[in-house]
mmCIF file of C-alpha atoms in Angstrom:
data_model
loop_
_atom_site.group_PDB
_atom_site.id
_atom_site.type_symbol
_atom_site.label_atom_id
_atom_site.label_comp_id
_atom_site.label_asym_id
_atom_site.label_seq_id
_atom_site.Cartn_x
_atom_site.Cartn_y
_atom_site.Cartn_z
ATOM 1 C CA MET A 1 -26.137 11.610 19.940
ATOM 2 C CA GLU A 2 -28.711 9.870 17.797
ATOM 3 C CA VAL A 3 -28.209 6.166 17.298
ATOM 4 C CA ARG A 4 -30.126 4.797 14.334
ATOM 5 C CA GLY A 5 -30.876 1.170 13.700
ATOM 6 C CA PHE A 6 -28.411 -0.084 16.279
ATOM 7 C CA ASP A 7 -28.083 -3.858 16.484
ATOM 8 C CA SER A 8 -25.635 -5.101 19.099
ATOM 9 C CA GLU A 9 -25.226 -8.394 17.238
ATOM 10 C CA LEU A 10 -23.862 -6.519 14.213
ATOM 11 C CA MET A 11 -21.446 -4.260 16.038
ATOM 12 C CA ASP A 12 -18.325 -5.289 17.910
ATOM 13 C CA PHE A 13 -16.531 -3.375 20.639
ATOM 14 C CA LYS A 14 -13.376 -1.783 19.216
ATOM 15 C CA ASP A 15 -10.182 -2.247 21.250
ATOM 16 C CA TYR A 16 -8.433 0.952 20.245
ATOM 17 C CA TYR A 17 -5.598 0.401 22.722
ATOM 18 C CA GLY A 18 -4.921 -2.988 21.154
ATOM 19 C CA THR A 19 -4.991 -1.475 17.651
ATOM 20 C CA LEU A 20 -2.208 0.955 18.562
ATOM 21 C CA GLY A 21 -0.409 -1.618 20.700
ATOM 22 C CA VAL A 22 -0.375 0.511 23.868
ATOM 23 C CA PRO A 23 -1.650 -0.161 27.412
ATOM 24 C CA LYS A 24 -4.623 1.685 28.874
ATOM 25 C CA THR A 25 -2.174 3.609 31.058
ATOM 26 C CA ALA A 26 -0.386 5.008 27.999
ATOM 27 C CA THR A 27 0.416 8.705 28.054
ATOM 28 C CA GLU A 28 -0.475 11.080 25.226
ATOM 29 C CA LYS A 29 3.156 10.882 24.118
ATOM 30 C CA ASP A 30 3.043 7.057 24.042
ATOM 31 C CA ILE A 31 -0.104 7.137 21.906
ATOM 32 C CA LYS A 32 1.358 9.734 19.550
ATOM 33 C CA GLN A 33 4.564 7.724 19.062
ATOM 34 C CA ALA A 34 2.685 4.461 18.498
ATOM 35 C CA PHE A 35 0.410 6.063 15.930
ATOM 36 C CA ARG A 36 3.293 7.657 14.016
ATOM 37 C CA LYS A 37 5.171 4.374 13.848
ATOM 38 C CA LEU A 38 2.158 2.408 12.583
ATOM 39 C CA ALA A 39 1.045 5.173 10.200
ATOM 40 C CA ARG A 40 4.445 5.147 8.503
ATOM 41 C CA LYS A 41 4.312 1.364 8.174
ATOM 42 C CA TYR A 42 0.793 1.073 6.728
ATOM 43 C CA HIS A 43 0.398 4.361 4.843
ATOM 44 C CA PRO A 44 -1.068 3.838 1.331
ATOM 45 C CA ASP A 45 1.860 5.708 -0.237
ATOM 46 C CA VAL A 46 4.175 3.050 1.179
ATOM 47 C CA ASN A 47 1.827 0.149 0.318
ATOM 48 C CA PRO A 48 0.237 1.006 -3.036
ATOM 49 C CA GLY A 49 -2.589 -1.362 -3.962
ATOM 50 C CA ASP A 50 -2.337 -3.340 -0.678
ATOM 51 C CA LYS A 51 -5.915 -3.728 0.606
ATOM 52 C CA SER A 52 -4.858 -5.271 3.926
ATOM 53 C CA ALA A 53 -2.537 -2.335 4.620
ATOM 54 C CA GLU A 54 -5.337 0.055 3.625
ATOM 55 C CA ALA A 55 -7.714 -1.595 6.123
ATOM 56 C CA LYS A 56 -5.045 -1.457 8.836
ATOM 57 C CA PHE A 57 -4.381 2.204 8.153
ATOM 58 C CA LYS A 58 -8.087 2.984 8.574
ATOM 59 C CA GLU A 59 -8.140 1.112 11.919
ATOM 60 C CA ILE A 60 -5.049 2.989 13.134
ATOM 61 C CA ASN A 61 -6.487 6.352 12.079
ATOM 62 C CA GLU A 62 -9.780 5.633 13.860
ATOM 63 C CA ALA A 63 -8.010 4.502 17.053
ATOM 64 C CA ASN A 64 -5.886 7.629 17.135
ATOM 65 C CA GLU A 65 -8.916 9.844 16.467
ATOM 66 C CA VAL A 66 -10.374 8.554 19.742
ATOM 67 C CA LEU A 67 -7.359 7.994 21.985
ATOM 68 C CA GLY A 68 -5.532 11.092 20.737
ATOM 69 C CA ASP A 69 -8.397 13.357 21.840
ATOM 70 C CA PRO A 70 -8.723 13.692 25.653
ATOM 71 C CA ALA A 71 -12.516 14.102 25.559
ATOM 72 C CA LYS A 72 -13.093 11.149 23.267
ATOM 73 C CA ARG A 73 -10.647 9.007 25.233
ATOM 74 C CA GLN A 74 -12.479 9.732 28.483
ATOM 75 C CA LYS A 75 -15.793 8.749 26.965
ATOM 76 C CA TYR A 76 -14.231 5.619 25.466
ATOM 77 C CA ASP A 77 -12.734 4.565 28.813
ATOM 78 C CA GLU A 78 -16.155 5.051 30.467
ATOM 79 C CA LEU A 79 -17.743 2.966 27.744
ATOM 80 C CA GLY A 80 -15.305 0.106 28.326
ATOM 81 C CA ALA A 81 -16.603 -0.437 31.848
ATOM 82 C CA ASN A 82 -20.268 -0.198 30.807
ATOM 83 C CA TRP A 83 -20.215 -1.904 27.408
ATOM 84 C CA ARG A 84 -22.199 -4.978 28.515
ATOM 85 C CA MET A 85 -24.812 -2.818 30.225
ATOM 86 C CA TYR A 86 -25.229 -0.757 27.071
ATOM 87 C CA GLU A 87 -25.350 -3.856 24.892
ATOM 88 C CA GLN A 88 -28.050 -5.476 27.046
ATOM 89 C CA ALA A 89 -30.072 -2.284 26.924
ATOM 90 C CA GLY A 90 -29.938 -2.550 23.144
ATOM 91 C CA ALA A 91 -29.270 1.177 22.752
ATOM 92 C CA GLY A 92 -32.985 1.589 22.760
ATOM 93 C CA GLY A 93 -33.123 4.778 24.755
ATOM 94 C CA ALA A 94 -33.938 8.187 23.507
ATOM 95 C CA PRO A 95 -31.457 10.057 21.336
ATOM 96 C CA GLY A 96 -28.554 11.176 23.457
ATOM 97 C CA ALA A 97 -28.920 8.342 25.953
ATOM 98 C CA GLY A 98 -25.776 6.394 26.786
ATOM 99 C CA PRO A 99 -24.230 3.863 29.190
ATOM 100 C CA ALA A 100 -24.988 4.491 32.825
ATOM 101 C CA GLY A 101 -26.467 7.860 31.925
ATOM 102 C CA GLY A 102 -23.050 8.934 30.746
ATOM 103 C CA GLY A 103 -24.274 11.644 28.359
ATOM 104 C CA TRP A 104 -23.160 10.332 24.955
ATOM 105 C CA ASN A 105 -24.757 13.232 23.166
ATOM 106 C CA GLY A 106 -21.810 15.450 22.324
ATOM 107 C CA HIS A 107 -20.256 15.956 18.913
ATOM 108 C CA PHE A 108 -16.544 15.791 19.521
ATOM 109 C CA GLY A 109 -14.488 17.614 16.898
ATOM 110 C CA GLY A 110 -10.794 17.202 16.285
ATOM 111 C CA GLY A 111 -9.824 19.976 18.676
ATOM 112 C CA PRO A 112 -6.288 20.874 19.648
ATOM 113 C CA GLY A 113 -5.336 17.244 19.969
ATOM 114 C CA SER A 114 -5.956 16.490 16.289
ATOM 115 C CA GLU A 115 -2.613 17.691 14.929
ATOM 116 C CA ARG A 116 0.055 15.065 15.332
ATOM 117 C CA GLY A 117 3.100 16.598 13.597
ATOM 118 C CA GLY A 118 4.243 14.731 10.499
ATOM 119 C CA PHE A 119 1.467 12.147 10.801
ATOM 120 C CA ARG A 120 -1.892 13.184 12.198
ATOM 121 C CA THR A 121 -5.379 11.792 12.447
ATOM 122 C CA MET A 122 -7.095 12.188 9.078
ATOM 123 C CA SER A 123 -10.641 13.492 9.012
ATOM 124 C CA GLU A 124 -13.480 11.547 7.461
ATOM 125 C CA GLU A 125 -13.415 13.864 4.442
ATOM 126 C CA GLU A 126 -9.666 13.401 3.986
ATOM 127 C CA MET A 127 -10.055 9.624 4.260
ATOM 128 C CA HIS A 128 -12.742 9.779 1.563
ATOM 129 C CA GLU A 129 -10.359 11.723 -0.635
ATOM 130 C CA MET A 130 -7.728 8.997 -0.229
ATOM 131 C CA PHE A 131 -9.868 5.835 -0.359
ATOM 132 C CA GLY A 132 -12.977 6.871 -2.304
ATOM 133 C CA ASP A 133 -16.588 6.460 -1.246
ATOM 134 C CA ALA A 134 -16.133 3.535 1.182
ATOM 135 C CA ASP A 135 -16.794 4.644 4.762
ATOM 136 C CA PRO A 136 -13.375 4.895 6.471
ATOM 137 C CA PHE A 137 -14.818 4.634 9.992
ATOM 138 C CA SER A 138 -16.492 1.689 11.695
ATOM 139 C CA ASP A 139 -20.074 1.327 12.961
ATOM 140 C CA PHE A 140 -18.683 1.482 16.491
ATOM 141 C CA PHE A 141 -17.055 4.869 15.848
ATOM 142 C CA HIS A 142 -20.129 6.328 14.179
ATOM 143 C CA THR A 143 -22.360 5.145 17.016
ATOM 144 C CA PHE A 144 -20.374 6.695 19.839
ATOM 145 C CA PHE A 145 -18.242 9.451 18.288
ATOM 146 C CA GLY A 146 -19.547 10.301 14.809
ATOM 147 C CA SER A 147 -21.774 13.191 13.879
ATOM 148 C CA PHE A 148 -24.339 10.799 12.420
ATOM 149 C CA GLY A 149 -25.187 7.124 12.718
ATOM 150 C CA ARG A 150 -25.001 4.502 9.984
ATOM 151 C CA SER A 151 -27.812 2.357 8.654
ATOM 152 C CA ARG A 152 -28.607 -1.129 9.993
ATOM 153 C CA ALA A 153 -27.111 -2.575 6.801
ATOM 154 C CA GLY A 154 -23.797 -1.061 7.838
ATOM 155 C CA SER A 155 -23.249 1.102 4.754
ATOM 156 C CA MET A 156 -23.617 4.796 4.135
ATOM 157 C CA GLY A 157 -26.450 5.738 1.825
ATOM 158 C CA GLU A 158 -25.875 8.383 -0.785
ATOM 159 C CA GLU A 159 -27.561 11.070 1.272
ATOM 160 C CA SER A 160 -25.770 10.328 4.573
ATOM 161 C CA GLY A 161 -22.493 10.036 2.704
ATOM 162 C CA ARG A 162 -22.995 13.526 1.333
ATOM 163 C CA ARG A 163 -23.632 14.868 4.796
ATOM 164 C CA GLY A 164 -20.469 13.188 6.078
ATOM 165 C CA ARG A 165 -18.342 14.802 3.385
ATOM 166 C CA GLY A 166 -19.561 18.323 3.904
ATOM 167 C CA ALA A 167 -22.672 20.247 3.047
ATOM 168 C CA ARG A 168 -23.365 20.756 -0.636
ATOM 169 C CA ALA A 169 -25.756 22.899 -2.526
ATOM 170 C CA ARG A 170 -29.156 21.337 -3.190
ATOM 171 C CA GLY A 171 -29.222 19.638 -6.575
ATOM 172 C CA SER A 172 -25.442 19.317 -6.759
ATOM 173 C CA ARG A 173 -23.642 16.004 -7.077
ATOM 174 C CA GLU A 174 -19.951 15.258 -6.954
ATOM 175 C CA GLY A 175 -18.518 13.482 -9.958
ATOM 176 C CA ARG A 176 -17.724 9.801 -9.583
ATOM 177 C CA ASP A 177 -14.177 8.484 -9.591
ATOM 178 C CA VAL A 178 -13.093 6.673 -12.734
ATOM 179 C CA GLU A 179 -10.597 3.833 -12.939
ATOM 180 C CA GLN A 180 -8.607 2.919 -16.017
ATOM 181 C CA GLU A 181 -5.956 0.256 -16.561
ATOM 182 C CA ILE A 182 -2.589 1.174 -18.020
ATOM 183 C CA VAL A 183 0.098 -1.255 -19.155
ATOM 184 C CA LEU A 184 3.608 -0.305 -18.087
ATOM 185 C CA GLY A 185 6.963 -1.798 -19.009
ATOM 186 C CA LEU A 186 9.291 -2.818 -16.185
ATOM 187 C CA GLU A 187 11.853 -0.218 -17.292
ATOM 188 C CA ASP A 188 9.243 2.535 -16.928
ATOM 189 C CA ALA A 189 8.263 1.236 -13.496
ATOM 190 C CA TYR A 190 11.968 1.262 -12.546
ATOM 191 C CA ARG A 191 12.717 4.788 -13.717
ATOM 192 C CA GLY A 192 9.278 6.404 -13.541
ATOM 193 C CA SER A 193 7.772 7.884 -16.678
ATOM 194 C CA MET A 194 5.412 10.441 -18.177
ATOM 195 C CA ARG A 195 2.351 9.297 -20.102
ATOM 196 C CA ARG A 196 0.045 11.466 -22.240
ATOM 197 C CA LEU A 197 -3.533 10.244 -21.912
ATOM 198 C CA SER A 198 -6.499 11.122 -24.108
ATOM 199 C CA LEU A 199 -9.593 11.631 -21.954
ATOM 200 C CA LYS A 200 -13.171 12.236 -22.986
ATOM 201 C CA HIS A 201 -15.723 13.946 -20.725
ATOM 202 C CA ASP A 202 -19.254 14.820 -21.800
ATOM 203 C CA GLY A 203 -18.282 14.467 -25.437
ATOM 204 C CA GLN A 204 -15.251 16.733 -25.085
ATOM 205 C CA ALA A 205 -11.764 15.254 -25.564
ATOM 206 C CA ARG A 206 -8.628 16.488 -23.877
ATOM 207 C CA THR A 207 -5.106 15.292 -23.193
ATOM 208 C CA VAL A 208 -3.506 15.013 -19.786
ATOM 209 C CA ASP A 209 0.159 14.407 -18.973
ATOM 210 C CA VAL A 210 0.478 11.961 -16.094
ATOM 211 C CA ARG A 211 3.635 11.264 -14.129
ATOM 212 C CA ILE A 212 4.055 7.604 -13.148
ATOM 213 C CA PRO A 213 6.334 7.500 -10.091
ATOM 214 C CA ALA A 214 9.287 5.110 -9.946
ATOM 215 C CA GLY A 215 8.754 1.891 -8.040
ATOM 216 C CA VAL A 216 5.059 1.313 -8.802
ATOM 217 C CA GLY A 217 4.024 -2.326 -8.671
ATOM 218 C CA ASP A 218 1.547 -4.490 -10.496
ATOM 219 C CA GLY A 219 -1.933 -3.470 -9.267
ATOM 220 C CA SER A 220 -0.785 -0.091 -7.896
ATOM 221 C CA ARG A 221 -3.091 2.895 -8.425
ATOM 222 C CA VAL A 222 -1.982 6.365 -9.457
ATOM 223 C CA ARG A 223 -4.457 9.162 -8.664
ATOM 224 C CA ILE A 224 -5.032 12.127 -10.996
ATOM 225 C CA ALA A 225 -7.180 14.600 -9.107
ATOM 226 C CA GLY A 226 -10.215 16.103 -10.809
ATOM 227 C CA GLU A 227 -9.997 14.022 -14.012
ATOM 228 C CA GLY A 228 -12.893 11.698 -13.260
ATOM 229 C CA GLU A 229 -16.587 12.248 -13.943
ATOM 230 C CA HIS A 230 -17.615 15.934 -13.886
ATOM 231 C CA GLY A 231 -19.640 17.156 -10.919
ATOM 232 C CA VAL A 232 -23.144 18.583 -11.228
ATOM 233 C CA GLY A 233 -24.308 21.971 -9.942
ATOM 234 C CA GLY A 234 -20.852 23.267 -9.196
ATOM 235 C CA ALA A 235 -19.742 20.219 -7.188
ATOM 236 C CA ARG A 236 -16.214 18.992 -7.647
ATOM 237 C CA SER A 237 -15.248 16.438 -10.272
ATOM 238 C CA GLY A 238 -14.214 12.936 -9.357
ATOM 239 C CA ASP A 239 -10.690 11.616 -9.696
ATOM 240 C CA LEU A 240 -9.092 9.355 -12.272
ATOM 241 C CA TYR A 241 -7.261 6.320 -10.930
ATOM 242 C CA LEU A 242 -4.787 4.546 -13.178
ATOM 243 C CA ARG A 243 -4.408 0.909 -12.211
ATOM 244 C CA ILE A 244 -0.938 -0.291 -13.186
ATOM 245 C CA ARG A 245 -0.447 -3.593 -14.972
ATOM 246 C CA LEU A 246 3.192 -4.506 -15.541
ATOM 247 C CA ALA A 247 3.995 -6.186 -18.829
ATOM 248 C CA PRO A 248 6.196 -9.336 -18.688
ATOM 249 C CA HIS A 249 9.888 -8.657 -19.255
ATOM 250 C CA PRO A 250 12.051 -10.977 -21.356
ATOM 251 C CA SER A 251 15.071 -10.795 -19.015
ATOM 252 C CA PHE A 252 13.866 -9.825 -15.549
ATOM 253 C CA GLU A 253 11.311 -11.124 -13.075
ATOM 254 C CA ARG A 254 10.088 -8.887 -10.275
ATOM 255 C CA LYS A 255 9.255 -10.154 -6.782
ATOM 256 C CA GLY A 256 8.421 -7.245 -4.517
ATOM 257 C CA ARG A 257 11.384 -4.898 -4.733
ATOM 258 C CA ASP A 258 13.831 -7.612 -5.816
ATOM 259 C CA LEU A 259 14.703 -8.456 -9.402
ATOM 260 C CA TYR A 260 15.769 -11.852 -10.775
ATOM 261 C CA THR A 261 17.722 -12.528 -13.965
ATOM 262 C CA HIS A 262 19.960 -15.136 -15.572
ATOM 263 C CA VAL A 263 23.546 -14.659 -16.695
ATOM 264 C CA THR A 264 25.382 -16.958 -19.120
ATOM 265 C CA VAL A 265 28.840 -18.055 -17.953
ATOM 266 C CA PRO A 266 31.261 -19.937 -20.259
ATOM 267 C CA LEU A 267 32.374 -23.323 -18.995
ATOM 268 C CA THR A 268 36.004 -22.239 -18.708
ATOM 269 C CA THR A 269 35.037 -19.180 -16.634
ATOM 270 C CA ALA A 270 32.881 -21.296 -14.337
ATOM 271 C CA VAL A 271 35.805 -23.710 -13.836
ATOM 272 C CA LEU A 272 38.699 -21.275 -13.631
ATOM 273 C CA GLY A 273 36.933 -18.093 -12.462
ATOM 274 C CA GLY A 274 36.669 -14.683 -14.105
ATOM 275 C CA GLU A 275 34.176 -11.916 -14.702
ATOM 276 C CA VAL A 276 30.921 -11.607 -16.617
ATOM 277 C CA GLU A 277 28.501 -8.742 -17.314
ATOM 278 C CA VAL A 278 25.099 -8.693 -15.669
ATOM 279 C CA PRO A 279 22.374 -6.559 -17.310
ATOM 280 C CA THR A 280 20.397 -4.080 -15.193
ATOM 281 C CA LEU A 281 17.173 -2.141 -15.667
ATOM 282 C CA GLY A 282 19.159 1.039 -15.150
ATOM 283 C CA GLY A 283 20.895 0.397 -18.479
ATOM 284 C CA LYS A 284 24.482 0.123 -17.301
ATOM 285 C CA PRO A 285 25.672 -3.487 -16.906
ATOM 286 C CA LEU A 286 27.489 -4.664 -13.792
ATOM 287 C CA ARG A 287 30.698 -6.670 -13.612
ATOM 288 C CA LEU A 288 30.155 -9.830 -11.577
ATOM 289 C CA LYS A 289 33.175 -11.731 -10.272
ATOM 290 C CA ILE A 290 32.813 -15.458 -10.835
ATOM 291 C CA PRO A 291 34.868 -17.535 -8.378
ATOM 292 C CA PRO A 292 36.591 -20.735 -9.591
ATOM 293 C CA GLY A 293 34.355 -23.805 -9.441
ATOM 294 C CA THR A 294 31.094 -21.929 -9.820
ATOM 295 C CA GLN A 295 28.204 -24.356 -10.354
ATOM 296 C CA HIS A 296 25.313 -24.216 -12.782
ATOM 297 C CA ALA A 297 22.215 -22.519 -11.259
ATOM 298 C CA GLN A 298 24.311 -20.875 -8.525
ATOM 299 C CA VAL A 299 22.752 -17.539 -7.453
ATOM 300 C CA PHE A 300 24.637 -14.303 -6.792
ATOM 301 C CA ARG A 301 23.142 -11.306 -4.986
ATOM 302 C CA LEU A 302 23.912 -7.779 -6.215
ATOM 303 C CA LYS A 303 22.783 -5.563 -3.378
ATOM 304 C CA GLY A 304 20.883 -2.351 -4.113
ATOM 305 C CA HIS A 305 20.303 -2.992 -7.813
ATOM 306 C CA GLY A 306 16.639 -4.017 -7.617
ATOM 307 C CA MET A 307 13.472 -1.920 -7.866
ATOM 308 C CA PRO A 308 13.183 1.391 -6.026
ATOM 309 C CA ALA A 309 10.624 1.701 -3.243
ATOM 310 C CA ALA A 310 7.522 3.683 -4.165
ATOM 311 C CA GLY A 311 8.102 7.246 -3.013
ATOM 312 C CA LYS A 312 11.731 6.458 -2.033
ATOM 313 C CA PRO A 313 13.780 6.484 -5.254
ATOM 314 C CA ASP A 314 17.072 6.014 -3.374
ATOM 315 C CA ASP A 315 15.894 2.895 -1.531
ATOM 316 C CA HIS A 316 16.328 -0.124 -3.818
ATOM 317 C CA GLY A 317 15.811 -3.836 -3.487
ATOM 318 C CA ASP A 318 18.388 -6.354 -4.683
ATOM 319 C CA LEU A 319 19.223 -8.036 -7.988
ATOM 320 C CA TYR A 320 19.706 -11.819 -8.018
ATOM 321 C CA ALA A 321 21.658 -13.351 -10.933
ATOM 322 C CA THR A 322 21.365 -17.084 -11.593
ATOM 323 C CA VAL A 323 24.309 -18.672 -13.395
ATOM 324 C CA ASP A 324 23.665 -20.606 -16.587
ATOM 325 C CA VAL A 325 26.892 -22.484 -17.411
ATOM 326 C CA ALA A 326 27.209 -22.630 -21.192
ATOM 327 C CA LEU A 327 28.531 -25.957 -22.552
ATOM 328 C CA PRO A 328 30.159 -25.911 -25.970
ATOM 329 C CA ARG A 329 27.974 -27.347 -28.731
ATOM 330 C CA THR A 330 30.837 -28.101 -31.120
ATOM 331 C CA LEU A 331 34.527 -28.705 -30.525
ATOM 332 C CA SER A 332 37.525 -28.166 -32.741
ATOM 333 C CA ALA A 333 40.080 -30.973 -33.001
ATOM 334 C CA GLU A 334 42.363 -29.137 -30.577
ATOM 335 C CA GLN A 335 39.566 -28.551 -28.049
ATOM 336 C CA ARG A 336 38.509 -32.201 -28.248
ATOM 337 C CA ALA A 337 42.100 -33.265 -27.613
ATOM 338 C CA GLN A 338 42.216 -31.022 -24.536
ATOM 339 C CA PHE A 339 38.951 -32.401 -23.157
ATOM 340 C CA GLU A 340 40.092 -35.978 -23.800
ATOM 341 C CA ALA A 341 43.305 -35.278 -21.931
ATOM 342 C CA LEU A 342 41.268 -33.846 -19.043
ATOM 343 C CA GLN A 343 39.068 -36.917 -19.061
ATOM 344 C CA LYS A 344 42.105 -39.235 -18.867
ATOM 345 C CA PHE A 345 43.477 -37.162 -15.994
ATOM 346 C CA GLU A 346 40.177 -37.485 -14.082
ATOM 347 C CA THR A 347 39.982 -41.270 -14.567
ATOM 348 C CA ARG A 348 43.510 -41.707 -13.133
ATOM 349 C CA ARG A 349 42.617 -39.854 -9.944
#
C-alpha cells in the first residue's frame, strides 16, 4: 500500500472498538449487533440535518468496515500493538512497508463480510452519494485500508476523489450538487406535501414534482436525485438538495417532535371545571377536560398529538396546551352582584 505525505502529527490512531462500544474480544455477532444498533440511532434518515449525527454515522460505518471484515480486523489488531513503532518510523519506508514488516500492501475489498442484513457497511461511493463530496473516511482508514492515500492537507483533491468514486471516461465530469432553500408551513411539515418546482439547467426550464415527507424539521434536507448540475461527457448529473425552512406559525411552536400551543379557558370553567377545545395541526380539535381549580398558565400534555417522526408517520411527539384563563372585561349588573357576593363570602372566611 502506498502511503503519501504521511505525517504522524496529523493523524490519530482510531479506536474502532471504542467507536462501536465493544471489547477487543468481541465476536463477529457482537460487532454486527453493536453496529446495527448504532446505525439505526445515527442514520441520516432518522436525524435529518444533524451534522453531529452525520459525523457519528461516518465513524460507525468506518469502524464496521474494518472490524466486520476478518482480514481487516486482523491487520488492525496487529497495528494496535505496533502503532508506536510505526509512528516513530514516520511511515517513511517504501510503498507497501508496514509495522514490524507486517505487509500492509493489500487492498482489502468488502468481501463476504460486507453484507450486514438490514444495516450494512456502506462503501465509499455510497457514502459519497449520501453525504456529497466530503470524504466519508478518515486519514487513518485511507492510510492502512484504503485503495489510495490522502494528501498531507487531509482533503481529497478533485482527481483522487474521482478515482475513489469509480473510474470515469477521460474528459468527463460529474455534475455538482445544487442546494436550494424552500419555505414550508408547519401544516405541510406535519402532513407532508407535494411541491412543483421550476428548474433551469443550461438555459432549459423544466418542472419537477417533489414530495416533502411528513416530519421534516427546520434545516432538514430533501434530496432529489439527478436534478443538480448536468454532468459532462456522459457523466451523471448532480443532485438537488432542498433545505427546509419552517415558517413561523401563529398558534403552534415546534420543539423537536413536540408542539406547544395556548388554549383560552373561561374563568368559570377554570374555577368549576369543564371542557374546552384544543386546536391541532391535523385539523380536528381535541376535547380537553379542565379540572376544577385550574390555574392560569397551567400546562396539559396531550400524548401523541405532536409532530410525526421523519420516516415514521405513525410515531408522533406530544402536544402541550398552556391554559390562558380569560377574565371578563365587562360585567352586567347581575354578574357584578354575583362577584360582590363572592367577595363578601371570601372576606368572612
